[in-house]
Amino acid sequence: MDISLLDIKDHVKKYAGAISSLVNVDVGVVDKNMVRVTGTGLYKNIEGVSALGSVYKNTLLTGKTNIIENPRYHALCSECLDKNRCCEKLEIATPIYCNEEIVGVIGLVCFNDEQKEKILKDIDAYLNLTKQIAEFIGIKFYEYQENLMQKDRELTLNTIIDNMSKGVIISDCHNKITRINSIASRKLKINSNILGESMELISQNDSLMNEEIFTLKINNNEYNVAGKIIPLKSFNKVKSNAFIFEDVKKISKNIVEFTGNNNIITLDSIIGCSNATKTLKEDIKKIATTNSTVLITGESGTGKELVARSLHSQGDRRDKPFVVINCSAIPDTLLESELFGYVKGAFTGANQNGRIGKFELANSGVIFLDEIGDMPLYLQAKILRVIQEKKIERIGSNKSIDLDIKIIAATNVDLEKKITEQKFRRDLYYRLNVIPIKLLPLRERKEDIIPIVNNLMKKYNVLSAKYVHSFDENVKNALLNYDWPGNVRELENVIELMINMCENNDVLTADLLPDNILNQVPTSKSFFKNLDLNIDNTELEDFEKIEKEYIEKALIKYGEDTEGKKLIAKKMNIGLTTLYRKMKRFNIKTYSGETYL
């Protein structure tokens, strides 16, 4: 920002005129670039013209006041370009300072001996007067400079505010709105006519993602927002505040997206060609747009969460949060806080900022209560109330939060049996079972097995950087004849095992199958002879047999050192500690015959 005395020439002209009238001499003022700003007498109306005198130039360079009693003959005049035309009798050049920087020169000039004698007779008084006028001009220049900087700061601040992703409202000491950015206007659905209106912020003594929750009141309208109040200071000590905020629902949505619970699953993700699968897809299309509660039942591994996510993606809430909570995976003591959240200071050990619960996170969207059959009785009563009233309260709070939410529940247990055992509330069951969806086990829809296998081969080809394009007839027969107690989850584990163990082959062969699957295949003796297997009448082994065989084969393939085990754990999608625990439980031995402890 390059400014000079020319920018305040009207003020400089007034000062020059005042001193000229007082001492009856001519006055000239130049800026730091030796450009004439204003003057009187011979120097009148020549603003913007470059000055040629060497005296002013010396004053700009040295910062000293120069008194030239013999113009044209003084040493400083020897280099003056205007020397031959000079008719001055006396010249006094005084620097004009602004914050210790020389911004110009003011000069008193006499053109006759009478003026010269008058000035020299009382030279100290005239020098003081000239310095005072120079100080006044410097102060005025400083004020002008500060005003420009203030406007520049305001422009920069307004640009930043208008380009923020959050809402900003600035209010004065009387809580009158003086500034509101476009984001705030859109979030609150108000326009700039709101300027001058009163606003009120009421703290809810709660927080969300380190932002305090407020009720914002403007014109009798209330808004639930989370943000911070920032006091603003100014040189005139006038108090004002900036309120930077975000809509609570928007924060909740961002949390859901950040935690990765918003994976997009469509009907195409449900693989199969059986009549049961086709009917399931048609049912999903019919009920996806309803807000009624859905209860999905079926054995473990049948794809209950897959169906829940499909209902979400097909429904009107597809662009809203989808929040999952596994009711059996969280300790009873923590489940309530996970579901409902809590305010800061609600209990010993609570996060000092409070915590938002899953129901609140899912607000406007869908919540999926997986394994709801394992929910403790005392919480079932609260869930029933949520379904009935569509309201929740955080732990430690007495403020209700309205919910606009669709509830999908799932379980692999017989809820009617649990009701008779008094382990599940009958009234909750009826509230959940408005739209029932029962998923058949894989053994009852074996037409789906081969399409699922083909899809899984594509998935694990990508993950394992392999190209397995098919499987032989023996594998097909084995897969179709097995009962799959672990359903699709077990089938996926088997295919992952086979692809990881097939080395560079592009066809899956029966020697890669776990023994418990092979032992159930009613095929020819020559087939078993080729496999060199000793088949007996061993009963069907449990699902853990697959894991044990996978780990044993993987240890042979990748090695027993730490790096090998890390790779195995990664491929099994478990932690290294969990792998060691499984090896101990399955009694897996090392090459030397020792058992893992």
XYZ file of C-alpha atoms in Angstrom:
597
model
C 0.000 0.000 0.000
C 2.023 2.997 -1.305
C 0.596 6.308 -0.122
C 2.050 9.826 0.093
C 1.200 13.336 1.285
C -0.590 13.861 -2.019
C -3.360 11.627 -0.667
C -4.086 14.201 2.078
C -3.248 17.349 0.056
C -6.477 19.097 1.102
C -5.427 18.907 4.753
C -1.842 19.921 3.914
C -3.145 22.919 1.965
C -5.020 24.167 5.049
C -1.895 23.953 7.230
C 0.251 25.644 4.576
C -2.257 28.458 4.244
C -2.430 28.908 8.012
C 1.338 29.278 8.487
C 1.637 31.546 5.448
C -0.988 33.888 6.889
C 0.707 33.948 10.309
C 4.261 34.764 9.204
C 3.499 36.446 5.862
C 5.868 34.257 3.847
C 5.348 31.675 1.128
C 5.092 27.994 2.029
C 5.904 24.933 -0.068
C 5.390 21.230 0.745
C 6.873 18.219 -1.083
C 6.375 14.509 -0.420
C 9.096 11.873 0.050
C 9.450 11.546 -3.732
C 10.169 15.290 -4.186
C 6.741 15.842 -5.724
C 5.076 19.155 -4.801
C 1.958 18.619 -2.653
C 0.795 22.232 -2.208
C 2.043 25.754 -1.637
C 1.290 29.430 -1.519
C 2.416 32.352 -3.623
C 4.710 31.176 -6.395
C 4.130 27.592 -5.347
C 0.352 27.764 -5.562
C -1.583 25.340 -7.812
C 1.451 23.302 -8.897
C 0.535 20.048 -7.148
C 2.072 16.937 -8.693
C 5.075 18.751 -10.246
C 8.553 17.503 -9.342
C 10.597 19.905 -7.220
C 14.135 20.675 -8.470
C 15.676 22.209 -5.328
C 18.561 20.403 -3.690
C 17.792 21.762 -0.200
C 14.555 19.745 0.151
C 16.360 16.672 -1.152
C 19.064 17.034 1.502
C 16.444 17.391 4.233
C 14.752 14.188 3.039
C 18.081 12.369 3.130
C 19.415 13.663 6.454
C 16.246 14.458 8.423
C 17.797 17.796 9.462
C 16.223 21.229 9.261
C 18.167 23.382 6.779
C 18.310 27.209 7.074
C 19.610 28.757 3.856
C 20.355 32.477 4.407
C 22.131 32.974 1.083
C 20.299 31.017 -1.599
C 22.264 30.375 -4.840
C 25.555 30.812 -2.943
C 25.104 28.146 -0.263
C 26.992 24.870 -0.686
C 23.704 22.943 -0.938
C 22.634 25.178 -3.836
C 25.610 24.248 -5.978
C 23.802 21.165 -7.316
C 20.371 22.821 -7.672
C 18.964 22.470 -11.179
C 16.890 25.609 -10.679
C 19.765 27.715 -9.380
C 19.896 30.293 -12.187
C 16.196 31.118 -11.932
C 16.065 31.219 -8.135
C 15.015 34.554 -6.626
C 14.682 33.414 -2.997
C 16.194 35.480 -0.150
C 15.756 32.906 2.632
C 14.660 29.275 2.799
C 13.917 27.037 5.782
C 13.307 23.293 5.071
C 11.845 21.154 7.898
C 11.221 17.383 7.650
C 7.728 15.907 8.158
C 7.822 12.691 10.172
C 5.303 9.859 10.527
C 6.332 7.061 12.910
C 10.017 7.999 12.592
C 9.774 7.876 8.801
C 10.293 11.058 6.755
C 7.270 11.438 4.493
C 7.914 14.980 3.201
C 9.339 18.463 3.732
C 7.678 21.783 4.565
C 9.543 24.936 3.535
C 9.263 28.625 4.462
C 10.489 30.924 1.644
C 11.187 34.700 1.716
C 11.359 36.660 -1.524
C 12.378 40.078 -0.099
C 14.795 41.430 2.484
C 12.033 42.668 4.787
C 10.598 39.139 5.177
C 14.079 37.708 5.595
C 15.020 40.184 8.330
C 11.755 39.494 10.180
C 12.321 35.746 10.176
C 15.980 35.889 11.187
C 15.233 38.324 13.991
C 13.121 35.670 15.789
C 14.389 32.519 14.081
C 13.805 30.120 17.023
C 10.116 30.996 17.273
C 9.577 30.465 13.541
C 11.465 27.179 13.616
C 9.250 25.922 16.456
C 6.131 26.990 14.585
C 7.287 25.210 11.433
C 8.066 22.023 13.390
C 4.622 22.108 14.987
C 2.928 22.449 11.597
C 5.135 19.564 10.329
C 3.975 17.450 13.311
C 0.311 18.250 12.592
C 0.756 17.167 8.977
C 2.534 13.963 10.159
C -0.298 13.163 12.580
C -2.914 13.699 9.878
C -0.921 11.467 7.534
C -0.751 8.766 10.258
C -4.523 8.931 10.795
C -5.088 8.605 7.064
C -2.692 5.652 6.917
C -4.379 3.936 9.876
C -7.804 4.497 8.351
C -6.682 2.847 5.126
C -5.173 -0.065 7.047
C -8.367 -0.446 9.063
C -10.429 -0.580 5.888
C -7.977 -3.057 4.417
C -8.217 -5.251 7.538
C -12.014 -5.057 7.418
C -11.987 -6.013 3.749
C -9.653 -8.941 4.465
C -11.767 -10.016 7.446
C -14.980 -9.823 5.430
C -13.390 -11.840 2.637
C -12.303 -14.520 5.130
C -15.705 -14.553 6.830
C -17.565 -14.864 3.529
C -15.363 -17.764 2.464
C -15.585 -19.737 5.711
C -17.376 -23.060 5.724
C -19.009 -22.188 9.043
C -21.626 -19.643 9.936
C -20.426 -16.348 11.449
C -22.508 -13.716 13.246
C -20.914 -10.557 14.673
C -22.839 -8.626 17.317
C -22.175 -5.406 19.233
C -22.173 -4.806 22.981
C -25.987 -4.658 22.936
C -26.237 -8.040 21.139
C -27.365 -6.337 17.948
C -26.315 -8.148 14.777
C -23.801 -6.070 12.811
C -22.509 -8.680 10.373
C -23.636 -12.097 9.130
C -21.929 -14.169 6.458
C -23.678 -15.980 3.622
C -23.158 -19.419 5.190
C -24.943 -18.328 8.374
C -27.771 -16.848 6.312
C -28.252 -20.141 4.480
C -28.013 -22.293 7.603
C -30.511 -20.181 9.511
C -32.601 -19.381 6.411
C -32.497 -15.622 7.028
C -31.275 -12.702 4.884
C -29.143 -9.615 5.422
C -32.227 -7.641 6.564
C -31.534 -9.190 9.944
C -28.790 -6.615 10.569
C -29.640 -4.508 13.590
C -31.878 -7.171 15.108
C -31.207 -8.634 18.560
C -29.803 -12.119 19.083
C -29.562 -14.278 22.189
C -27.245 -17.215 22.847
C -28.257 -19.675 25.561
C -25.655 -22.278 26.515
C -26.974 -25.825 26.909
C -24.005 -26.747 29.135
C -23.168 -29.424 26.621
C -20.608 -29.912 23.888
C -20.121 -31.760 20.639
C -16.721 -32.295 18.994
C -15.207 -29.682 21.348
C -17.869 -27.154 20.325
C -20.296 -25.810 22.922
C -23.971 -26.341 22.121
C -26.199 -23.247 22.149
C -29.775 -22.330 21.514
C -29.628 -19.291 19.208
C -32.679 -16.998 19.304
C -33.345 -14.434 16.561
C -36.778 -12.867 16.001
C -38.548 -15.495 18.117
C -36.949 -18.292 16.083
C -34.737 -20.867 17.819
C -31.826 -22.767 16.282
C -29.814 -25.656 17.757
C -26.170 -24.882 16.954
C -22.673 -25.726 18.177
C -19.865 -23.207 18.144
C -17.666 -20.697 19.946
C -18.025 -17.093 21.091
C -14.931 -15.007 20.303
C -14.657 -11.559 21.968
C -13.442 -8.894 19.534
C -11.266 -5.986 20.659
C -10.931 -2.588 18.998
C -8.821 0.492 19.662
C -11.870 2.455 20.846
C -12.638 -0.299 23.414
C -16.117 -0.918 21.985
C -17.059 -4.512 22.861
C -18.315 -6.916 20.222
C -18.465 -10.681 19.707
C -18.088 -13.082 16.822
C -20.090 -16.295 17.026
C -18.721 -19.035 14.766
C -21.053 -22.000 14.563
C -22.161 -25.146 12.791
C -25.541 -26.840 12.671
C -25.629 -29.757 15.138
C -27.116 -32.094 12.526
C -24.317 -31.209 10.099
C -21.672 -32.056 12.713
C -23.392 -35.358 13.408
C -23.404 -36.181 9.698
C -19.696 -35.334 9.405
C -18.894 -37.611 12.356
C -20.767 -40.476 10.711
C -18.944 -39.944 7.412
C -15.595 -39.679 9.195
C -16.089 -42.907 11.117
C -16.743 -44.737 7.858
C -20.226 -46.001 8.690
C -21.686 -44.587 5.523
C -20.509 -47.268 3.074
C -22.772 -47.425 0.052
C -24.394 -50.845 -0.371
C -27.006 -51.338 -3.090
C -29.289 -54.178 -4.151
C -26.567 -55.255 -6.572
C -24.464 -56.142 -3.540
C -26.936 -58.905 -2.669
C -25.680 -61.775 -4.807
C -27.815 -64.765 -5.768
C -30.291 -66.211 -8.257
C -32.524 -68.261 -5.952
C -36.216 -67.480 -5.616
C -35.604 -66.497 -1.986
C -32.999 -63.900 -2.989
C -35.162 -62.524 -5.796
C -38.109 -62.203 -3.411
C -35.877 -60.512 -0.836
C -34.793 -57.861 -3.338
C -38.390 -57.165 -4.329
C -39.387 -56.829 -0.675
C -36.533 -54.379 -0.062
C -37.755 -52.182 -2.918
C -41.275 -52.167 -1.462
C -40.395 -51.245 2.116
C -37.263 -49.134 1.685
C -39.164 -45.833 1.496
C -41.287 -46.454 4.591
C -40.368 -45.122 8.030
C -41.672 -48.217 9.812
C -39.357 -50.283 11.984
C -37.840 -53.350 10.324
C -36.728 -56.536 12.110
C -34.285 -58.751 10.216
C -33.851 -62.295 11.513
C -31.626 -65.109 10.342
C -28.678 -67.253 11.274
C -25.258 -65.750 11.799
C -23.504 -64.964 8.533
C -26.633 -64.702 6.365
C -26.062 -61.003 5.566
C -28.394 -59.103 7.886
C -26.298 -55.918 7.817
C -26.072 -56.161 4.033
C -29.876 -56.131 3.851
C -30.046 -53.204 6.312
C -27.627 -51.143 4.232
C -29.587 -51.989 1.077
C -32.765 -50.725 2.744
C -30.915 -47.501 3.515
C -29.523 -47.009 0.010
C -32.902 -47.728 -1.629
C -34.861 -45.420 0.676
C -35.539 -41.694 0.906
C -32.811 -41.367 3.547
C -30.004 -42.593 1.309
C -28.172 -39.259 1.634
C -28.579 -39.236 5.407
C -26.480 -41.020 8.067
C -26.479 -44.797 8.468
C -25.235 -45.672 11.944
C -24.448 -49.210 13.106
C -24.205 -50.441 16.684
C -23.608 -54.057 17.663
C -25.518 -54.569 20.884
C -23.590 -57.723 21.789
C -20.105 -56.340 21.149
C -20.291 -53.509 23.712
C -20.269 -54.140 27.485
C -23.607 -53.505 29.180
C -22.077 -50.712 31.276
C -21.065 -48.787 28.138
C -23.973 -49.590 25.837
C -26.313 -46.938 27.242
C -23.761 -44.138 26.765
C -22.995 -45.434 23.252
C -26.678 -45.284 22.328
C -27.741 -42.067 24.031
C -24.509 -40.134 24.647
C -23.805 -38.040 27.722
C -23.135 -34.452 28.758
C -19.823 -33.297 30.217
C -19.441 -34.284 33.853
C -22.241 -36.839 33.638
C -20.223 -39.453 35.515
C -16.723 -40.210 36.726
C -14.406 -40.946 33.822
C -16.671 -39.293 31.245
C -15.077 -37.327 28.449
C -14.847 -33.694 29.587
C -16.448 -32.551 26.333
C -19.369 -34.951 26.578
C -20.245 -37.436 23.857
C -22.869 -37.699 21.172
C -24.782 -40.985 21.087
C -25.549 -43.242 18.143
C -29.217 -42.246 18.045
C -28.314 -38.570 17.817
C -25.650 -39.318 15.204
C -28.248 -41.096 13.103
C -30.806 -38.296 13.412
C -32.607 -37.750 10.080
C -31.149 -41.048 8.866
C -31.145 -44.749 9.792
C -29.861 -46.590 12.858
C -29.108 -50.314 12.639
C -29.329 -52.154 15.982
C -27.480 -55.381 15.276
C -27.808 -58.363 17.639
C -30.612 -56.628 19.519
C -31.570 -59.941 21.106
C -28.522 -59.580 23.365
C -29.524 -56.157 24.682
C -29.967 -56.037 28.501
C -33.529 -55.738 29.790
C -33.100 -52.331 31.435
C -32.048 -50.826 28.103
C -34.889 -52.505 26.223
C -37.334 -50.283 28.115
C -35.453 -47.180 26.991
C -35.345 -48.366 23.376
C -39.094 -48.946 23.517
C -39.581 -45.363 24.719
C -37.387 -44.021 21.911
C -39.456 -45.892 19.318
C -42.708 -44.627 20.819
C -41.804 -41.010 21.514
C -39.065 -40.349 18.941
C -37.090 -38.522 21.620
C -33.903 -39.174 23.579
C -32.062 -37.598 26.480
C -28.321 -37.731 26.949
C -27.101 -39.229 30.198
C -26.885 -36.430 32.749
C -29.137 -34.104 30.761
C -32.793 -33.207 31.216
C -33.164 -31.797 27.702
C -35.015 -33.927 25.158
C -33.704 -34.228 21.625
C -36.268 -34.822 18.886
C -35.524 -37.675 16.519
C -36.462 -38.157 12.901
C -35.099 -41.621 12.469
C -35.735 -45.016 10.898
C -34.877 -48.036 13.057
C -33.702 -51.344 11.629
C -32.975 -54.154 14.090
C -31.447 -57.574 13.528
C -30.880 -60.736 15.527
C -29.826 -64.352 15.045
C -31.640 -65.596 18.144
C -35.257 -66.677 18.587
C -36.816 -63.617 20.208
C -40.100 -65.421 20.987
C -38.145 -68.016 22.940
C -36.302 -65.270 24.803
C -39.661 -63.686 25.628
C -40.833 -66.922 27.277
C -37.527 -66.997 29.167
C -38.253 -63.408 30.272
C -35.039 -62.183 28.661
C -36.714 -59.991 26.061
C -39.651 -57.597 26.377
C -42.771 -58.668 24.513
C -43.882 -55.038 23.904
C -40.501 -54.182 22.393
C -40.672 -57.240 20.160
C -43.998 -56.109 18.718
C -42.655 -52.575 18.218
C -39.654 -53.923 16.324
C -41.454 -56.594 14.340
C -43.592 -54.184 12.305
C -41.961 -55.281 9.044
C -40.277 -58.682 9.472
C -37.603 -59.934 7.073
C -36.388 -63.498 7.539
C -33.177 -64.496 5.780
C -32.831 -68.140 4.788
C -29.597 -69.968 5.597
C -27.324 -70.761 2.678
C -28.149 -74.496 2.832
C -31.765 -73.643 1.915
C -30.819 -71.513 -1.113
C -27.908 -73.370 -2.641
C -28.594 -71.805 -6.045
C -26.864 -68.716 -4.614
C -23.589 -70.469 -3.769
C -21.920 -70.385 -7.200
C -22.837 -66.710 -7.965
C -21.510 -65.749 -4.518
C -18.283 -67.682 -5.103
C -17.742 -65.976 -8.469
C -18.195 -62.582 -6.813
C -15.848 -63.472 -3.953
C -13.141 -64.610 -6.382
C -13.207 -61.165 -8.003
C -12.960 -59.493 -4.589
C -10.001 -61.521 -3.328
C -8.210 -61.455 -6.668
C -7.955 -57.701 -6.171
C -6.949 -57.970 -2.507
C -4.381 -60.710 -3.149
C -3.131 -59.451 -6.525
C -3.985 -62.774 -8.172
C -5.990 -63.895 -11.164
C -8.094 -66.906 -10.252
C -10.797 -67.124 -12.890
C -12.535 -70.453 -12.163
C -12.756 -73.634 -10.050
C -12.905 -77.276 -11.076
C -15.930 -79.568 -10.904
C -14.781 -81.262 -7.711
C -14.705 -77.902 -5.916
C -18.172 -77.071 -7.217
C -19.586 -80.379 -5.971
C -17.926 -79.930 -2.603
C -19.291 -76.426 -2.129
C -22.816 -77.409 -3.169
C -22.932 -80.471 -0.931
C -21.676 -78.742 2.212
C -24.339 -77.455 4.674
C -22.560 -74.149 5.506
C -23.403 -73.719 9.203
C -21.525 -70.403 9.067
C -23.493 -69.364 5.952
C -22.057 -66.694 3.624
C -19.428 -65.603 6.159
C -18.047 -69.141 6.298
C -18.157 -69.422 2.512
C -16.206 -66.165 2.201
C -13.529 -67.411 4.612
C -13.134 -70.612 2.612
C -12.750 -68.772 -0.714
C -10.238 -66.342 0.848
C -8.266 -69.318 2.190
C -8.247 -71.092 -1.184
C -7.162 -68.021 -3.153
C -4.357 -67.239 -0.700
C -3.121 -70.840 -0.870
C -3.419 -71.378 -4.626
C -0.038 -69.756 -5.315
C 0.171 -68.991 -9.052
C -2.669 -71.251 -10.201
C -5.599 -69.602 -11.948
C -8.036 -72.435 -11.107
C -9.182 -73.433 -7.619
C -8.738 -77.157 -7.030
C -10.174 -79.482 -4.391
C -6.843 -79.966 -2.592
C -7.229 -76.361 -1.360
C -10.538 -77.084 0.403
C -10.626 -77.573 4.210
C -10.992 -81.207 5.264
C -14.377 -80.762 6.904
C -15.846 -79.722 3.539
C -14.158 -82.526 1.614
C -15.269 -85.136 4.133
C -18.888 -84.390 3.358
C -18.560 -84.786 -0.417
C -20.207 -88.027 -1.731
C -17.932 -88.401 -4.743
C -16.000 -91.317 -6.415
C -13.135 -93.305 -4.806
C -10.810 -92.278 -7.610
C -11.357 -88.657 -6.669
C -10.198 -89.315 -3.094
C -7.320 -91.443 -4.390
C -6.081 -88.538 -6.479
C -6.260 -86.307 -3.419
C -4.430 -88.892 -1.296
C -6.890 -88.343 1.577
C -7.910 -90.791 4.267
C -11.695 -90.330 4.574
C -13.517 -91.774 7.556
C -16.835 -91.227 9.202
C -15.721 -88.213 11.206
C -18.641 -86.056 12.246
C -19.014 -82.517 10.843
C -16.430 -80.350 12.542
C -17.242 -76.878 13.804
C -16.430 -73.614 12.034
C -13.199 -73.096 14.021
C -11.680 -76.015 12.095
C -11.508 -73.812 9.006
C -9.632 -71.111 10.909
C -7.183 -73.598 12.373
C -6.380 -75.114 8.962
C -6.065 -71.658 7.438
C -3.549 -70.580 10.081
C -1.538 -73.826 9.821
C -1.279 -73.597 6.038
C -0.524 -69.880 6.214
C 2.334 -70.460 8.683
C 3.867 -72.920 6.239
C 3.451 -70.460 3.343
C 4.470 -67.184 5.022
C 6.727 -68.403 7.836
C 6.606 -68.465 11.630
C 8.566 -65.247 12.199
C 6.876 -62.026 13.314
C 6.657 -60.614 9.797
C 4.976 -63.784 8.558
C 2.457 -63.683 11.385
C 1.742 -59.995 10.766
C 0.965 -60.819 7.137
C -1.340 -63.679 8.181
C -3.144 -61.444 10.683
C -3.588 -58.770 8.006
C -5.046 -61.297 5.561
C -7.414 -62.592 8.249
C -8.385 -58.968 9.064
C -7.495 -59.447 12.746
C -4.846 -58.056 15.082
C -1.568 -59.829 15.750
C -2.568 -60.402 19.389
C -5.803 -62.048 18.257
C -3.823 -64.332 15.945
C -1.601 -65.471 18.835
C -4.702 -66.107 20.937
C -6.249 -68.265 18.204
C -3.001 -70.223 17.762
C -2.967 -70.962 21.474
C -6.648 -71.968 21.518
C -6.286 -74.230 18.473
C -3.152 -75.848 19.987
C -1.129 -75.075 16.831
C 2.450 -76.363 17.034
C 5.664 -74.911 15.653
C 7.981 -76.725 13.274
C 9.898 -78.009 16.310
C 6.727 -79.424 17.829
C 6.306 -76.796 20.555
C 2.865 -75.399 21.286
C 2.234 -71.642 21.111
C 1.695 -70.183 24.571
